[in-house]
PDB file of C-alpha atoms in Angstrom:
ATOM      1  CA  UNK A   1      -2.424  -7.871 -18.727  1.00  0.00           C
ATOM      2  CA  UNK A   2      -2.116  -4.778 -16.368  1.00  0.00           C
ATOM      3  CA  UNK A   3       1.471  -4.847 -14.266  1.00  0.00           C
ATOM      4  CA  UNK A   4       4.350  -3.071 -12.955  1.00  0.00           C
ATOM      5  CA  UNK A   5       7.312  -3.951 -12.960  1.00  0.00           C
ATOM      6  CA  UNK A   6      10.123  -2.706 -10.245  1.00  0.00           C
ATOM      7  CA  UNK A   7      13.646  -2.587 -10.913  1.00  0.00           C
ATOM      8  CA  UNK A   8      16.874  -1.166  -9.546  1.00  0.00           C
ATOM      9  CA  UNK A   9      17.132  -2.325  -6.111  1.00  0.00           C
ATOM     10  CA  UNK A  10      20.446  -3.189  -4.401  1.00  0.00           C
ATOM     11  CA  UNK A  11      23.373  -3.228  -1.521  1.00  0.00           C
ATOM     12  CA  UNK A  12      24.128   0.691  -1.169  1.00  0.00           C
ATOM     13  CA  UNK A  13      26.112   1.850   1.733  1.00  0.00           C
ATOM     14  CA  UNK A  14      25.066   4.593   4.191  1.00  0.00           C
ATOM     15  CA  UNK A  15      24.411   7.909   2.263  1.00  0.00           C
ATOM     16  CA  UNK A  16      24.737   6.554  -0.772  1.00  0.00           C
ATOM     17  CA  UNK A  17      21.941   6.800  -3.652  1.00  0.00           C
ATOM     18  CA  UNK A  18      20.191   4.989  -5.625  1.00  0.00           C
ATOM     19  CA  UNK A  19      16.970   4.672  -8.571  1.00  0.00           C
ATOM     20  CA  UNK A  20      14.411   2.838  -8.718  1.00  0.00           C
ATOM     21  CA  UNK A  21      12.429   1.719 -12.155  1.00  0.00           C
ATOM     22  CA  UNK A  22       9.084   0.681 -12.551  1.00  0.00           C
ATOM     23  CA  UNK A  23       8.048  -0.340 -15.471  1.00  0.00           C
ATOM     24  CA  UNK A  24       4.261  -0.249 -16.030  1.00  0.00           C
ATOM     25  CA  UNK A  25       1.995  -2.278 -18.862  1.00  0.00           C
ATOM     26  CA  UNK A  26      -1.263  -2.992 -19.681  1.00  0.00           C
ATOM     27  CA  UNK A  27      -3.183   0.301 -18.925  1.00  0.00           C
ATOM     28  CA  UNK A  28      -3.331   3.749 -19.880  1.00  0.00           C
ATOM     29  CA  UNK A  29      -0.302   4.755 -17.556  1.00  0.00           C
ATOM     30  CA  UNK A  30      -0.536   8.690 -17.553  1.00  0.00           C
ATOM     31  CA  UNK A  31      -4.420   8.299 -16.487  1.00  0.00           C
ATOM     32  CA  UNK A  32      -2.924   6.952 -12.715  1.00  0.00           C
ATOM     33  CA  UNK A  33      -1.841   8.374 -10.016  1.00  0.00           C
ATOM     34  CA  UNK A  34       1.165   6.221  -9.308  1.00  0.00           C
ATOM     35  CA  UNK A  35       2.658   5.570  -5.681  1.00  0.00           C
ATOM     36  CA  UNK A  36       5.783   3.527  -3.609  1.00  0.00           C
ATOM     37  CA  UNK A  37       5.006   1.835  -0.838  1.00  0.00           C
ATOM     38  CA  UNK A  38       8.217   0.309   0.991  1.00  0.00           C
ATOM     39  CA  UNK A  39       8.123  -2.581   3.616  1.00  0.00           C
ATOM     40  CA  UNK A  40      11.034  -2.845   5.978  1.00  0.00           C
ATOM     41  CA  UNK A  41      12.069  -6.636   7.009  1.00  0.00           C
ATOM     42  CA  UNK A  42       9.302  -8.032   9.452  1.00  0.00           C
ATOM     43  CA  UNK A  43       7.702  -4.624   9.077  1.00  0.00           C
ATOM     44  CA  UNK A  44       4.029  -3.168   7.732  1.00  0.00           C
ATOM     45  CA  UNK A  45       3.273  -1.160   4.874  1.00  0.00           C
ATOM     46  CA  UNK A  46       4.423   1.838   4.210  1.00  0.00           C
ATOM     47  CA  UNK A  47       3.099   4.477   2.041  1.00  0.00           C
ATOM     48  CA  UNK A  48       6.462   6.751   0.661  1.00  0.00           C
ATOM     49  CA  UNK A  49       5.266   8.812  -2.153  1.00  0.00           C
ATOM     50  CA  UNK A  50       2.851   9.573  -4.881  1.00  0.00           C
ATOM     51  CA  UNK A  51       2.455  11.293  -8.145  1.00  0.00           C
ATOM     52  CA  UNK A  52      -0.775  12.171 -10.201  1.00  0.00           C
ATOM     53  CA  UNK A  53      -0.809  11.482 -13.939  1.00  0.00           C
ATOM     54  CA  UNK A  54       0.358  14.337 -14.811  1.00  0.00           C
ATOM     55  CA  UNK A  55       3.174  15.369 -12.443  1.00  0.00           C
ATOM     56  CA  UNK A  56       0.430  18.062 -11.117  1.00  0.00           C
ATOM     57  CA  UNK A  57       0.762  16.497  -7.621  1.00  0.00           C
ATOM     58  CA  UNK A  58       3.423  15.586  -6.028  1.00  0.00           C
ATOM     59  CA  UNK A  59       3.320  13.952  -2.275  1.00  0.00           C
ATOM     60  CA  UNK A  60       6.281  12.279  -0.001  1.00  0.00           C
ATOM     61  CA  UNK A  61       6.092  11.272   3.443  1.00  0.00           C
ATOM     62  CA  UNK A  62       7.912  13.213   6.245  1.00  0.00           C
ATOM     63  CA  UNK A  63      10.526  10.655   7.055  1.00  0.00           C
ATOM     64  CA  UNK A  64      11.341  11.011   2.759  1.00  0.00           C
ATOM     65  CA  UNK A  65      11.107  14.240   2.320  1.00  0.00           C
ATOM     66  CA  UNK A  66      13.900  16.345   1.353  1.00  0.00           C
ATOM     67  CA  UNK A  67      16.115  13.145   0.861  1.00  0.00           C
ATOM     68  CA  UNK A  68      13.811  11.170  -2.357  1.00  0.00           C
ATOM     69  CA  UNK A  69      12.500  12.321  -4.890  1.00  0.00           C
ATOM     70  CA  UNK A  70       9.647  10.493  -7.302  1.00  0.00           C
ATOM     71  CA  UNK A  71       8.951  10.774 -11.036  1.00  0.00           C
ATOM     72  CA  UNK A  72       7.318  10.036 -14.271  1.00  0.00           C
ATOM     73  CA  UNK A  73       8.036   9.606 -17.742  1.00  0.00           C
ATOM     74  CA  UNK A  74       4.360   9.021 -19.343  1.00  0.00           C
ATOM     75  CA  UNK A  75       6.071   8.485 -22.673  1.00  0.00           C
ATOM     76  CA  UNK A  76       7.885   5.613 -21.367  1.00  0.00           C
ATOM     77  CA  UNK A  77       5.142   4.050 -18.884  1.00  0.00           C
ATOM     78  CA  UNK A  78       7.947   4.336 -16.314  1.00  0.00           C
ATOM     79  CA  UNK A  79       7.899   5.374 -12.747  1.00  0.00           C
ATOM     80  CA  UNK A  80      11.360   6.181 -10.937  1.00  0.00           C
ATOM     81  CA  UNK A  81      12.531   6.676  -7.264  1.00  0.00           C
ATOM     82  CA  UNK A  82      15.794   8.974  -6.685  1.00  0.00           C
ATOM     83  CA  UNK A  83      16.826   8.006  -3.272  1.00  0.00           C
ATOM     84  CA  UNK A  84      19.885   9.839  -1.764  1.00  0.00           C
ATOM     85  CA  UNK A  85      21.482  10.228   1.511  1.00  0.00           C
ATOM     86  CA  UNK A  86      19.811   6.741   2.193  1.00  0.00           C
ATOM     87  CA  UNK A  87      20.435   5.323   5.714  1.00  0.00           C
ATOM     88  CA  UNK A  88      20.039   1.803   7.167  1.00  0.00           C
ATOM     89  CA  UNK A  89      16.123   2.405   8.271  1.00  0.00           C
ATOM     90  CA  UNK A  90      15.712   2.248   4.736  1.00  0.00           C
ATOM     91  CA  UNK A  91      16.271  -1.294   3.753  1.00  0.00           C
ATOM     92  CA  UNK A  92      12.621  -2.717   2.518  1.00  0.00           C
ATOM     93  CA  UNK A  93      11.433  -3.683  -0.407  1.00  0.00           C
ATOM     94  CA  UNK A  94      10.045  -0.946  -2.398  1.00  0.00           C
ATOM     95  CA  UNK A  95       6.417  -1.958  -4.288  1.00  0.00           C
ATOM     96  CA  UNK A  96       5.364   0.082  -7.159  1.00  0.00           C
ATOM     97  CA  UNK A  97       1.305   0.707  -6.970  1.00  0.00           C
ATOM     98  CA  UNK A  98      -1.046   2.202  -8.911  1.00  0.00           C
ATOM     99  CA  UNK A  99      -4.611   4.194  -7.341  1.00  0.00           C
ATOM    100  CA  UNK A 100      -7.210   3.927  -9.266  1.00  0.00           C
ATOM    101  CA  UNK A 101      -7.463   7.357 -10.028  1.00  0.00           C
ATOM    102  CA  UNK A 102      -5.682   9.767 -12.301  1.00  0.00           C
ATOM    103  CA  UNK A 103      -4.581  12.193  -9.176  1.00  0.00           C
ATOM    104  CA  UNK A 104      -3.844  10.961  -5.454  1.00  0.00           C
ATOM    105  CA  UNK A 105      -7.543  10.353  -3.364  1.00  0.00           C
ATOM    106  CA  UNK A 106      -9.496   8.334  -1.484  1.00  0.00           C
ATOM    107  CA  UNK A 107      -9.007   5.409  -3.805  1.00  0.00           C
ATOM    108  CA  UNK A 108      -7.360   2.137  -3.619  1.00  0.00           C
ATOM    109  CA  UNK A 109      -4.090   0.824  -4.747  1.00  0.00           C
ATOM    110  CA  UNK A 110      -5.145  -1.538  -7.209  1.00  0.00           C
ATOM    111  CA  UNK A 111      -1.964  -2.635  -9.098  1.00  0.00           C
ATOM    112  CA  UNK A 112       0.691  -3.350  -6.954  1.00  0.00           C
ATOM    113  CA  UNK A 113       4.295  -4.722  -8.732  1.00  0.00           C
ATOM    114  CA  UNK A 114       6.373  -7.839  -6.339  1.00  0.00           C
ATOM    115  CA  UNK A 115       8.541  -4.916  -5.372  1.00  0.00           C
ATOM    116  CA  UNK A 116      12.584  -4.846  -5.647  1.00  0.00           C
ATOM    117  CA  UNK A 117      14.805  -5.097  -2.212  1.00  0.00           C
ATOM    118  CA  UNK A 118      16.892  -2.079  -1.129  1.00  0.00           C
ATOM    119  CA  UNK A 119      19.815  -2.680   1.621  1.00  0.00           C
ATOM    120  CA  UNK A 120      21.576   0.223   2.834  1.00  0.00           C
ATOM    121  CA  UNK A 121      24.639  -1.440   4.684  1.00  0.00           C
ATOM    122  CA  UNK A 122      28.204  -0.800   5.011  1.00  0.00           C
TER     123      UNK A 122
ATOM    124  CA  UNK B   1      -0.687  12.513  11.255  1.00  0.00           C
ATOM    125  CA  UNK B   2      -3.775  10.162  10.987  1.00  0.00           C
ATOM    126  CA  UNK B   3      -2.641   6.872  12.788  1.00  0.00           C
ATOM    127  CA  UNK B   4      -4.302   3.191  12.206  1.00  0.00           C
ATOM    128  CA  UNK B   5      -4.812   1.055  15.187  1.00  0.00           C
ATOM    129  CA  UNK B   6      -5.344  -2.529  14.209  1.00  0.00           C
ATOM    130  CA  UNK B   7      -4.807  -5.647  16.697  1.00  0.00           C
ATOM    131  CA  UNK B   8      -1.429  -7.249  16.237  1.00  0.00           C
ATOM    132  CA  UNK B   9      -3.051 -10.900  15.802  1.00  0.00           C
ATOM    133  CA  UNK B  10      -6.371 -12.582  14.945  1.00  0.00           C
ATOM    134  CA  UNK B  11      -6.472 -16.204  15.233  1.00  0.00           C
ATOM    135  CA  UNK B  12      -9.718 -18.326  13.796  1.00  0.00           C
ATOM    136  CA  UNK B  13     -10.684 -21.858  13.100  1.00  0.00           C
ATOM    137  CA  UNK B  14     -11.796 -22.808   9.752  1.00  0.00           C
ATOM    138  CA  UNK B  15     -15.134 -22.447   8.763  1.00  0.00           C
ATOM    139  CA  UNK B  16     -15.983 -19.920  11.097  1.00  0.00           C
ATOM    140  CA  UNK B  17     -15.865 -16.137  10.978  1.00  0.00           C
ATOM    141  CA  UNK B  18     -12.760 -13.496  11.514  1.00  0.00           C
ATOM    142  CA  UNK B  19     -13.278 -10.109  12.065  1.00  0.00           C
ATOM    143  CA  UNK B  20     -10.103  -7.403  11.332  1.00  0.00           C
ATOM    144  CA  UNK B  21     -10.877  -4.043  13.292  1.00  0.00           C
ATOM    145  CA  UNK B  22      -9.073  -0.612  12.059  1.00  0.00           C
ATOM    146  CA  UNK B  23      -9.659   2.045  14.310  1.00  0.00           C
ATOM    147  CA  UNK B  24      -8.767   5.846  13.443  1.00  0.00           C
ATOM    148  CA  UNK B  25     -10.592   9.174  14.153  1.00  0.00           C
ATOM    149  CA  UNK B  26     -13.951   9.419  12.654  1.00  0.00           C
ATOM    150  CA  UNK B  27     -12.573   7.209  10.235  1.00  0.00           C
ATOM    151  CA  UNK B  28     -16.380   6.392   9.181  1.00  0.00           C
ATOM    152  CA  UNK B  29     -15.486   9.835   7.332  1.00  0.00           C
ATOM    153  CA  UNK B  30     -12.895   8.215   5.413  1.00  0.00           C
ATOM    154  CA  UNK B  31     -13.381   5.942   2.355  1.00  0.00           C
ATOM    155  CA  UNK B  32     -11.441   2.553   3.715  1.00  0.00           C
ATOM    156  CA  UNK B  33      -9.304  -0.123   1.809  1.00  0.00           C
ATOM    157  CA  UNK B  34      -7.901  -3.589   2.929  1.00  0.00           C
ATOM    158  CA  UNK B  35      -5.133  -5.400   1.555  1.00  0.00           C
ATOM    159  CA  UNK B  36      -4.009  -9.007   2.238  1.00  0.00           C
ATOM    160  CA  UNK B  37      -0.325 -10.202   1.628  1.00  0.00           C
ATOM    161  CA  UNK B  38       0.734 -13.750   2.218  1.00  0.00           C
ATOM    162  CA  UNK B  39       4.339 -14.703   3.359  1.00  0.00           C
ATOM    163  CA  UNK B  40       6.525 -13.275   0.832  1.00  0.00           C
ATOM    164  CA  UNK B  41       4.030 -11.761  -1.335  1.00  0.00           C
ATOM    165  CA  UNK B  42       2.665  -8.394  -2.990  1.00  0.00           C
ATOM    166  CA  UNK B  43      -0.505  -6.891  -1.024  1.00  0.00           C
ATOM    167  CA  UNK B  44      -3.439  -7.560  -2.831  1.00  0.00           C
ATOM    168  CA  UNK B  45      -6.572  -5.383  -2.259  1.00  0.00           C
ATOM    169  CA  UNK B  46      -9.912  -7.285  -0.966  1.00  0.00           C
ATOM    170  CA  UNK B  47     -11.847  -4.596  -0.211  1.00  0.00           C
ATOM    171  CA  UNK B  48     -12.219  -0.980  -1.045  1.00  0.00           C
ATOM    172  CA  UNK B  49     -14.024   1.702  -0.145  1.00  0.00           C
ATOM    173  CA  UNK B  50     -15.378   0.448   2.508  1.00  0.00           C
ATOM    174  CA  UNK B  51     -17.191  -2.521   1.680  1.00  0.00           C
ATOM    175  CA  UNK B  52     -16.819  -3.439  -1.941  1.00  0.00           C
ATOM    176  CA  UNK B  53     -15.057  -6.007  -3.642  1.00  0.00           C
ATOM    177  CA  UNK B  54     -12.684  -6.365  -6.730  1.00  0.00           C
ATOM    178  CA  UNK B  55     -13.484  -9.059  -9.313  1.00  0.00           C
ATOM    179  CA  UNK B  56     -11.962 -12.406  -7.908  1.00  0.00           C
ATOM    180  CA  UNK B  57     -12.127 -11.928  -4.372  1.00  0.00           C
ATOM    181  CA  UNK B  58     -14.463 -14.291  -3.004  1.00  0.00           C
ATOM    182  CA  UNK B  59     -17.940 -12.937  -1.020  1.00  0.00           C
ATOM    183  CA  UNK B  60     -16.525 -14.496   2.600  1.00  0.00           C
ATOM    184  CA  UNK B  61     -14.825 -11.276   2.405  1.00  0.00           C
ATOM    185  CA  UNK B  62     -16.587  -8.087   3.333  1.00  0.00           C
ATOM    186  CA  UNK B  63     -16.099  -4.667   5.395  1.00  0.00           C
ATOM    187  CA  UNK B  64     -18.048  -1.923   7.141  1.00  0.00           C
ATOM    188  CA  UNK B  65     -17.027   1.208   8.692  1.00  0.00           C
ATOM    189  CA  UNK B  66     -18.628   3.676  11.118  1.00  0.00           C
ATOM    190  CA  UNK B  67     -17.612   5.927  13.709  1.00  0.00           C
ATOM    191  CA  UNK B  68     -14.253   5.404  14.634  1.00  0.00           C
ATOM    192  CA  UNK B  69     -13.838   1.625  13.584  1.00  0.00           C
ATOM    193  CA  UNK B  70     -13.553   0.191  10.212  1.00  0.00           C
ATOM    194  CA  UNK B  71     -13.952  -3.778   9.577  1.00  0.00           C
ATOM    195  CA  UNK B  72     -12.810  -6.545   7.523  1.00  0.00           C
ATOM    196  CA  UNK B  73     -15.236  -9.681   8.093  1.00  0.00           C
ATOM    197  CA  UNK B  74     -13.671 -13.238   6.824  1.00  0.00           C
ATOM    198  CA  UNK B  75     -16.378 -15.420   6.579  1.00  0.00           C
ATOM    199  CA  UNK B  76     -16.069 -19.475   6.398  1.00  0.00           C
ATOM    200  CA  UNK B  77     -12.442 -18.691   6.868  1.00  0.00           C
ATOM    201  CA  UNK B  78     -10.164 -21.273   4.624  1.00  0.00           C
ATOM    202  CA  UNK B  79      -6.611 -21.721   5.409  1.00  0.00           C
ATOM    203  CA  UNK B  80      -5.786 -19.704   2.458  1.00  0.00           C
ATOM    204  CA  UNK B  81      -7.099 -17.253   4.240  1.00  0.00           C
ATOM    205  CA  UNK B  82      -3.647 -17.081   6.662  1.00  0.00           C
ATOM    206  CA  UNK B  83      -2.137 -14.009   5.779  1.00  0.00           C
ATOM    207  CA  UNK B  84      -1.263 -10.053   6.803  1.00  0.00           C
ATOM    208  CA  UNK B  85      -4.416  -7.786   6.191  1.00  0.00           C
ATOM    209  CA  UNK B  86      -3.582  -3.975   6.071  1.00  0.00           C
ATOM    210  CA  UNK B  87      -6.265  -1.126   6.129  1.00  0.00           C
ATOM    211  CA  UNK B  88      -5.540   2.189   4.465  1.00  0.00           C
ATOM    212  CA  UNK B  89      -6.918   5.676   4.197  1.00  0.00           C
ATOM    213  CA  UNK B  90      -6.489   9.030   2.062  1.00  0.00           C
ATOM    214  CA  UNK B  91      -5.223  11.494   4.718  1.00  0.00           C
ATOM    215  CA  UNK B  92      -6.651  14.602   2.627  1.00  0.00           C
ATOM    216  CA  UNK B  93      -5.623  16.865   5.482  1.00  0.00           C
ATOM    217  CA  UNK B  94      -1.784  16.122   5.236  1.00  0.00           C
ATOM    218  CA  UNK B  95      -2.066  14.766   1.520  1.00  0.00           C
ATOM    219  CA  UNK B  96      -0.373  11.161   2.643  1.00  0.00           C
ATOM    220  CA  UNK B  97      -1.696   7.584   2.277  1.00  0.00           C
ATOM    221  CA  UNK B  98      -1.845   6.057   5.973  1.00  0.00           C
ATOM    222  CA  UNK B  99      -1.837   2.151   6.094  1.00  0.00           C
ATOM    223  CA  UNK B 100      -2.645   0.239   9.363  1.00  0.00           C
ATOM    224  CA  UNK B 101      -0.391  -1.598  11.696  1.00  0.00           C
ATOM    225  CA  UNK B 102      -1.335  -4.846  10.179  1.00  0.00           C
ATOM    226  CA  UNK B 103      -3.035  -8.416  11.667  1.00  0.00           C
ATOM    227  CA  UNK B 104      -1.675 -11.622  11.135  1.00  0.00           C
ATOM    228  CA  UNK B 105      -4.642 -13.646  10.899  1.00  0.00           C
ATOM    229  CA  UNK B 106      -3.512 -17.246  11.937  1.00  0.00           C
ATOM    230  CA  UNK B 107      -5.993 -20.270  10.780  1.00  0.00           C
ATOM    231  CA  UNK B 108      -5.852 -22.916  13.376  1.00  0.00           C
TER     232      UNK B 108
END
Protein backbone atom coordinates (compact mmCIF):
# COMPACT_ATOMS: atom_id res chain seq x y z
CA UNK A 1 0.00 0.00 0.00
CA UNK A 2 1.49 3.48 -0.93
CA UNK A 3 1.66 5.98 2.39
CA UNK A 4 3.47 8.45 4.34
CA UNK A 5 3.77 8.62 7.41
CA UNK A 6 4.45 12.08 9.50
CA UNK A 7 6.08 12.21 12.70
CA UNK A 8 7.69 14.64 15.11
CA UNK A 9 5.20 17.20 15.79
CA UNK A 10 4.83 18.95 19.17
CA UNK A 11 4.43 22.02 21.87
CA UNK A 12 7.69 24.19 21.03
CA UNK A 13 7.93 27.62 22.40
CA UNK A 14 8.63 30.78 20.36
CA UNK A 15 12.01 30.41 18.46
CA UNK A 16 12.46 27.21 19.30
CA UNK A 17 13.07 24.26 16.64
CA UNK A 18 11.95 21.40 15.74
CA UNK A 19 11.98 18.06 12.91
CA UNK A 20 9.69 16.65 11.27
CA UNK A 21 9.74 12.77 9.90
CA UNK A 22 7.94 11.33 7.23
CA UNK A 23 8.14 8.13 6.68
CA UNK A 24 7.19 6.96 3.16
CA UNK A 25 6.11 3.16 1.88
CA UNK A 26 4.80 1.51 -0.84
CA UNK A 27 6.45 3.25 -3.90
CA UNK A 28 9.65 3.89 -5.38
CA UNK A 29 10.40 6.94 -2.99
CA UNK A 30 13.50 8.62 -4.75
CA UNK A 31 11.35 8.65 -8.17
CA UNK A 32 8.98 11.67 -6.28
CA UNK A 33 9.22 14.87 -5.85
CA UNK A 34 8.17 15.11 -2.24
CA UNK A 35 6.43 18.30 -0.62
CA UNK A 36 4.86 19.82 3.05
CA UNK A 37 1.90 21.37 2.99
CA UNK A 38 0.90 22.92 6.54
CA UNK A 39 -2.72 23.95 7.57
CA UNK A 40 -3.06 26.46 10.35
CA UNK A 41 -6.27 25.91 12.78
CA UNK A 42 -9.51 26.93 10.77
CA UNK A 43 -7.12 27.78 7.97
CA UNK A 44 -6.56 26.54 4.02
CA UNK A 45 -3.83 24.76 2.55
CA UNK A 46 -0.69 25.71 2.44
CA UNK A 47 2.02 24.70 0.19
CA UNK A 48 5.67 25.11 2.40
CA UNK A 49 8.27 23.31 0.50
CA UNK A 50 9.36 20.79 -2.01
CA UNK A 51 12.16 18.60 -3.04
CA UNK A 52 12.75 16.56 -6.35
CA UNK A 53 13.95 12.97 -6.10
CA UNK A 54 17.08 13.67 -6.14
CA UNK A 55 17.76 16.73 -3.96
CA UNK A 56 18.37 18.56 -7.54
CA UNK A 57 15.55 21.01 -6.64
CA UNK A 58 14.97 22.52 -3.83
CA UNK A 59 11.82 25.08 -3.30
CA UNK A 60 10.40 26.91 0.07
CA UNK A 61 7.89 29.47 0.28
CA UNK A 62 8.75 33.12 1.19
CA UNK A 63 7.19 33.21 4.60
CA UNK A 64 9.80 29.74 5.22
CA UNK A 65 12.54 30.72 3.74
CA UNK A 66 15.67 31.31 5.49
CA UNK A 67 14.07 29.90 8.78
CA UNK A 68 13.21 25.77 7.44
CA UNK A 69 14.90 23.80 5.79
CA UNK A 70 13.58 20.34 3.89
CA UNK A 71 15.35 17.05 3.15
CA UNK A 72 15.73 13.57 1.94
CA UNK A 73 17.28 10.47 2.78
CA UNK A 74 16.30 8.11 -0.37
CA UNK A 75 18.04 5.27 1.43
CA UNK A 76 15.71 5.51 4.22
CA UNK A 77 12.33 6.49 2.30
CA UNK A 78 12.30 9.41 4.76
CA UNK A 79 11.43 12.99 4.30
CA UNK A 80 12.41 15.59 7.16
CA UNK A 81 11.46 19.25 8.04
CA UNK A 82 14.17 21.38 10.14
CA UNK A 83 12.11 24.15 11.46
CA UNK A 84 13.93 26.86 13.55
CA UNK A 85 13.24 30.21 14.86
CA UNK A 86 9.52 28.97 14.68
CA UNK A 87 6.91 31.57 15.80
CA UNK A 88 3.23 31.23 16.81
CA UNK A 89 1.85 31.73 12.97
CA UNK A 90 3.26 28.48 12.66
CA UNK A 91 1.05 26.17 14.57
CA UNK A 92 -0.77 23.77 11.77
CA UNK A 93 -0.57 20.56 11.06
CA UNK A 94 2.12 19.74 8.72
CA UNK A 95 0.96 16.95 5.78
CA UNK A 96 3.61 15.12 4.02
CA UNK A 97 2.64 14.79 0.04
CA UNK A 98 3.96 13.29 -2.70
CA UNK A 99 3.61 14.87 -6.77
CA UNK A 100 3.42 12.57 -9.05
CA UNK A 101 6.47 13.35 -10.62
CA UNK A 102 10.11 12.74 -9.92
CA UNK A 103 10.97 16.76 -9.86
CA UNK A 104 8.46 19.63 -8.71
CA UNK A 105 5.70 20.51 -11.89
CA UNK A 106 2.50 20.91 -12.90
CA UNK A 107 1.40 17.69 -11.30
CA UNK A 108 -0.77 16.73 -8.50
CA UNK A 109 -0.18 15.78 -4.97
CA UNK A 110 -1.28 12.38 -5.01
CA UNK A 111 -0.18 10.84 -1.65
CA UNK A 112 -0.87 12.92 1.07
CA UNK A 113 0.10 11.43 4.92
CA UNK A 114 -2.85 12.57 8.05
CA UNK A 115 -0.20 15.10 8.90
CA UNK A 116 1.38 15.65 12.59
CA UNK A 117 0.30 18.99 14.72
CA UNK A 118 2.95 21.65 15.46
CA UNK A 119 2.16 24.36 18.38
CA UNK A 120 4.54 27.02 18.86
CA UNK A 121 3.36 28.50 22.32
CA UNK A 122 4.95 29.74 25.35
CA UNK B 1 2.85 35.60 -6.46
CA UNK B 2 0.01 33.76 -8.38
CA UNK B 3 -3.12 34.12 -6.06
CA UNK B 4 -6.39 31.69 -6.14
CA UNK B 5 -9.72 33.28 -5.79
CA UNK B 6 -12.34 30.76 -4.87
CA UNK B 7 -15.86 31.68 -3.16
CA UNK B 8 -15.78 31.22 0.58
CA UNK B 9 -19.09 28.93 0.51
CA UNK B 10 -21.18 26.82 -1.88
CA UNK B 11 -24.29 25.47 -0.56
CA UNK B 12 -26.44 22.67 -2.71
CA UNK B 13 -29.30 20.33 -2.22
CA UNK B 14 -28.86 16.76 -2.86
CA UNK B 15 -29.24 15.42 -6.07
CA UNK B 16 -28.59 18.42 -7.85
CA UNK B 17 -25.43 19.99 -9.22
CA UNK B 18 -22.48 22.20 -7.39
CA UNK B 19 -20.18 24.07 -9.20
CA UNK B 20 -16.55 25.20 -7.33
CA UNK B 21 -15.03 28.25 -9.37
CA UNK B 22 -11.04 29.00 -9.05
CA UNK B 23 -10.16 32.03 -10.63
CA UNK B 24 -6.36 33.09 -11.29
CA UNK B 25 -4.63 34.83 -14.28
CA UNK B 26 -4.87 32.98 -17.46
CA UNK B 27 -5.04 30.15 -15.32
CA UNK B 28 -6.51 28.15 -18.50
CA UNK B 29 -2.53 28.19 -19.02
CA UNK B 30 -2.04 26.29 -16.00
CA UNK B 31 -2.60 22.51 -15.55
CA UNK B 32 -5.32 22.59 -12.44
CA UNK B 33 -5.85 20.15 -9.42
CA UNK B 34 -8.71 19.89 -6.78
CA UNK B 35 -8.57 18.41 -3.52
CA UNK B 36 -11.43 17.65 -1.07
CA UNK B 37 -10.85 17.28 2.79
CA UNK B 38 -13.64 16.45 5.15
CA UNK B 39 -13.72 17.72 8.84
CA UNK B 40 -10.61 16.53 10.30
CA UNK B 41 -9.21 14.82 7.41
CA UNK B 42 -6.16 14.57 4.84
CA UNK B 43 -6.97 16.36 1.33
CA UNK B 44 -7.66 13.93 -1.10
CA UNK B 45 -7.24 14.79 -4.84
CA UNK B 46 -10.54 14.47 -7.17
CA UNK B 47 -9.38 15.94 -10.00
CA UNK B 48 -6.19 16.72 -11.76
CA UNK B 49 -5.06 18.34 -14.47
CA UNK B 50 -7.80 19.87 -15.24
CA UNK B 51 -10.44 17.51 -15.74
CA UNK B 52 -9.33 13.99 -15.03
CA UNK B 53 -10.00 11.70 -12.40
CA UNK B 54 -8.00 9.28 -10.06
CA UNK B 55 -9.23 5.68 -9.74
CA UNK B 56 -12.09 5.74 -7.03
CA UNK B 57 -13.44 9.03 -7.38
CA UNK B 58 -16.81 8.76 -8.61
CA UNK B 59 -17.85 10.44 -12.34
CA UNK B 60 -20.35 13.21 -10.44
CA UNK B 61 -17.06 14.77 -10.14
CA UNK B 62 -15.52 16.64 -13.01
CA UNK B 63 -13.57 20.04 -13.91
CA UNK B 64 -12.84 22.41 -16.78
CA UNK B 65 -10.69 25.33 -17.07
CA UNK B 66 -10.40 28.24 -19.51
CA UNK B 67 -9.46 31.70 -19.47
CA UNK B 68 -9.17 32.92 -16.17
CA UNK B 69 -11.59 30.42 -14.31
CA UNK B 70 -11.05 26.88 -13.48
CA UNK B 71 -14.10 24.51 -12.29
CA UNK B 72 -14.97 21.71 -10.15
CA UNK B 73 -18.62 20.39 -11.16
CA UNK B 74 -20.36 18.01 -8.32
CA UNK B 75 -22.94 16.34 -9.96
CA UNK B 76 -26.03 14.47 -8.08
CA UNK B 77 -24.37 15.90 -5.06
CA UNK B 78 -24.62 13.23 -1.94
CA UNK B 79 -24.13 14.40 1.50
CA UNK B 80 -20.81 12.84 1.48
CA UNK B 81 -20.13 15.23 -0.69
CA UNK B 82 -19.95 18.08 2.41
CA UNK B 83 -16.53 18.93 2.60
CA UNK B 84 -13.51 21.72 1.85
CA UNK B 85 -12.46 21.58 -1.94
CA UNK B 86 -9.03 23.30 -2.66
CA UNK B 87 -7.67 24.09 -6.24
CA UNK B 88 -3.95 24.21 -6.87
CA UNK B 89 -1.47 25.24 -9.50
CA UNK B 90 2.41 24.90 -10.41
CA UNK B 91 3.58 28.55 -10.22
CA UNK B 92 6.60 27.80 -12.74
CA UNK B 93 7.43 31.49 -12.69
CA UNK B 94 8.26 31.68 -8.87
CA UNK B 95 8.83 27.76 -8.59
CA UNK B 96 5.96 27.50 -5.62
CA UNK B 97 2.78 25.36 -5.44
CA UNK B 98 -0.26 27.92 -4.99
CA UNK B 99 -3.48 26.32 -3.45
CA UNK B 100 -6.86 28.21 -3.46
CA UNK B 101 -8.69 29.88 -0.67
CA UNK B 102 -10.92 26.95 -0.26
CA UNK B 103 -15.10 26.38 -0.43
CA UNK B 104 -16.98 24.77 2.07
CA UNK B 105 -19.53 23.12 0.14
CA UNK B 106 -22.55 22.68 2.58
CA UNK B 107 -25.30 19.87 1.49
CA UNK B 108 -28.63 21.03 2.64
Amino acid sequence: EVQVVESGGGLVKPGGSLRLSCAASGFSFSAYNMNWVRQAPGQGLEWVSSISGTSSYIFYADSMKGRFTVSRDNAKNSLYLQMNSLRAEDTAVYYCARVNGAVPSSDAFDVWGLGTMVTVSS
Amino acid sequence: SYVLTQPPSVSVAPGLTAWITCGGNNIGSKSVHWYQQKTGQAPVLVVYHDGDRPSGIPERFSGSNSENTATLTISRVEAGDEADYYCQVWDSLNDHYVFGTGTKVTVL
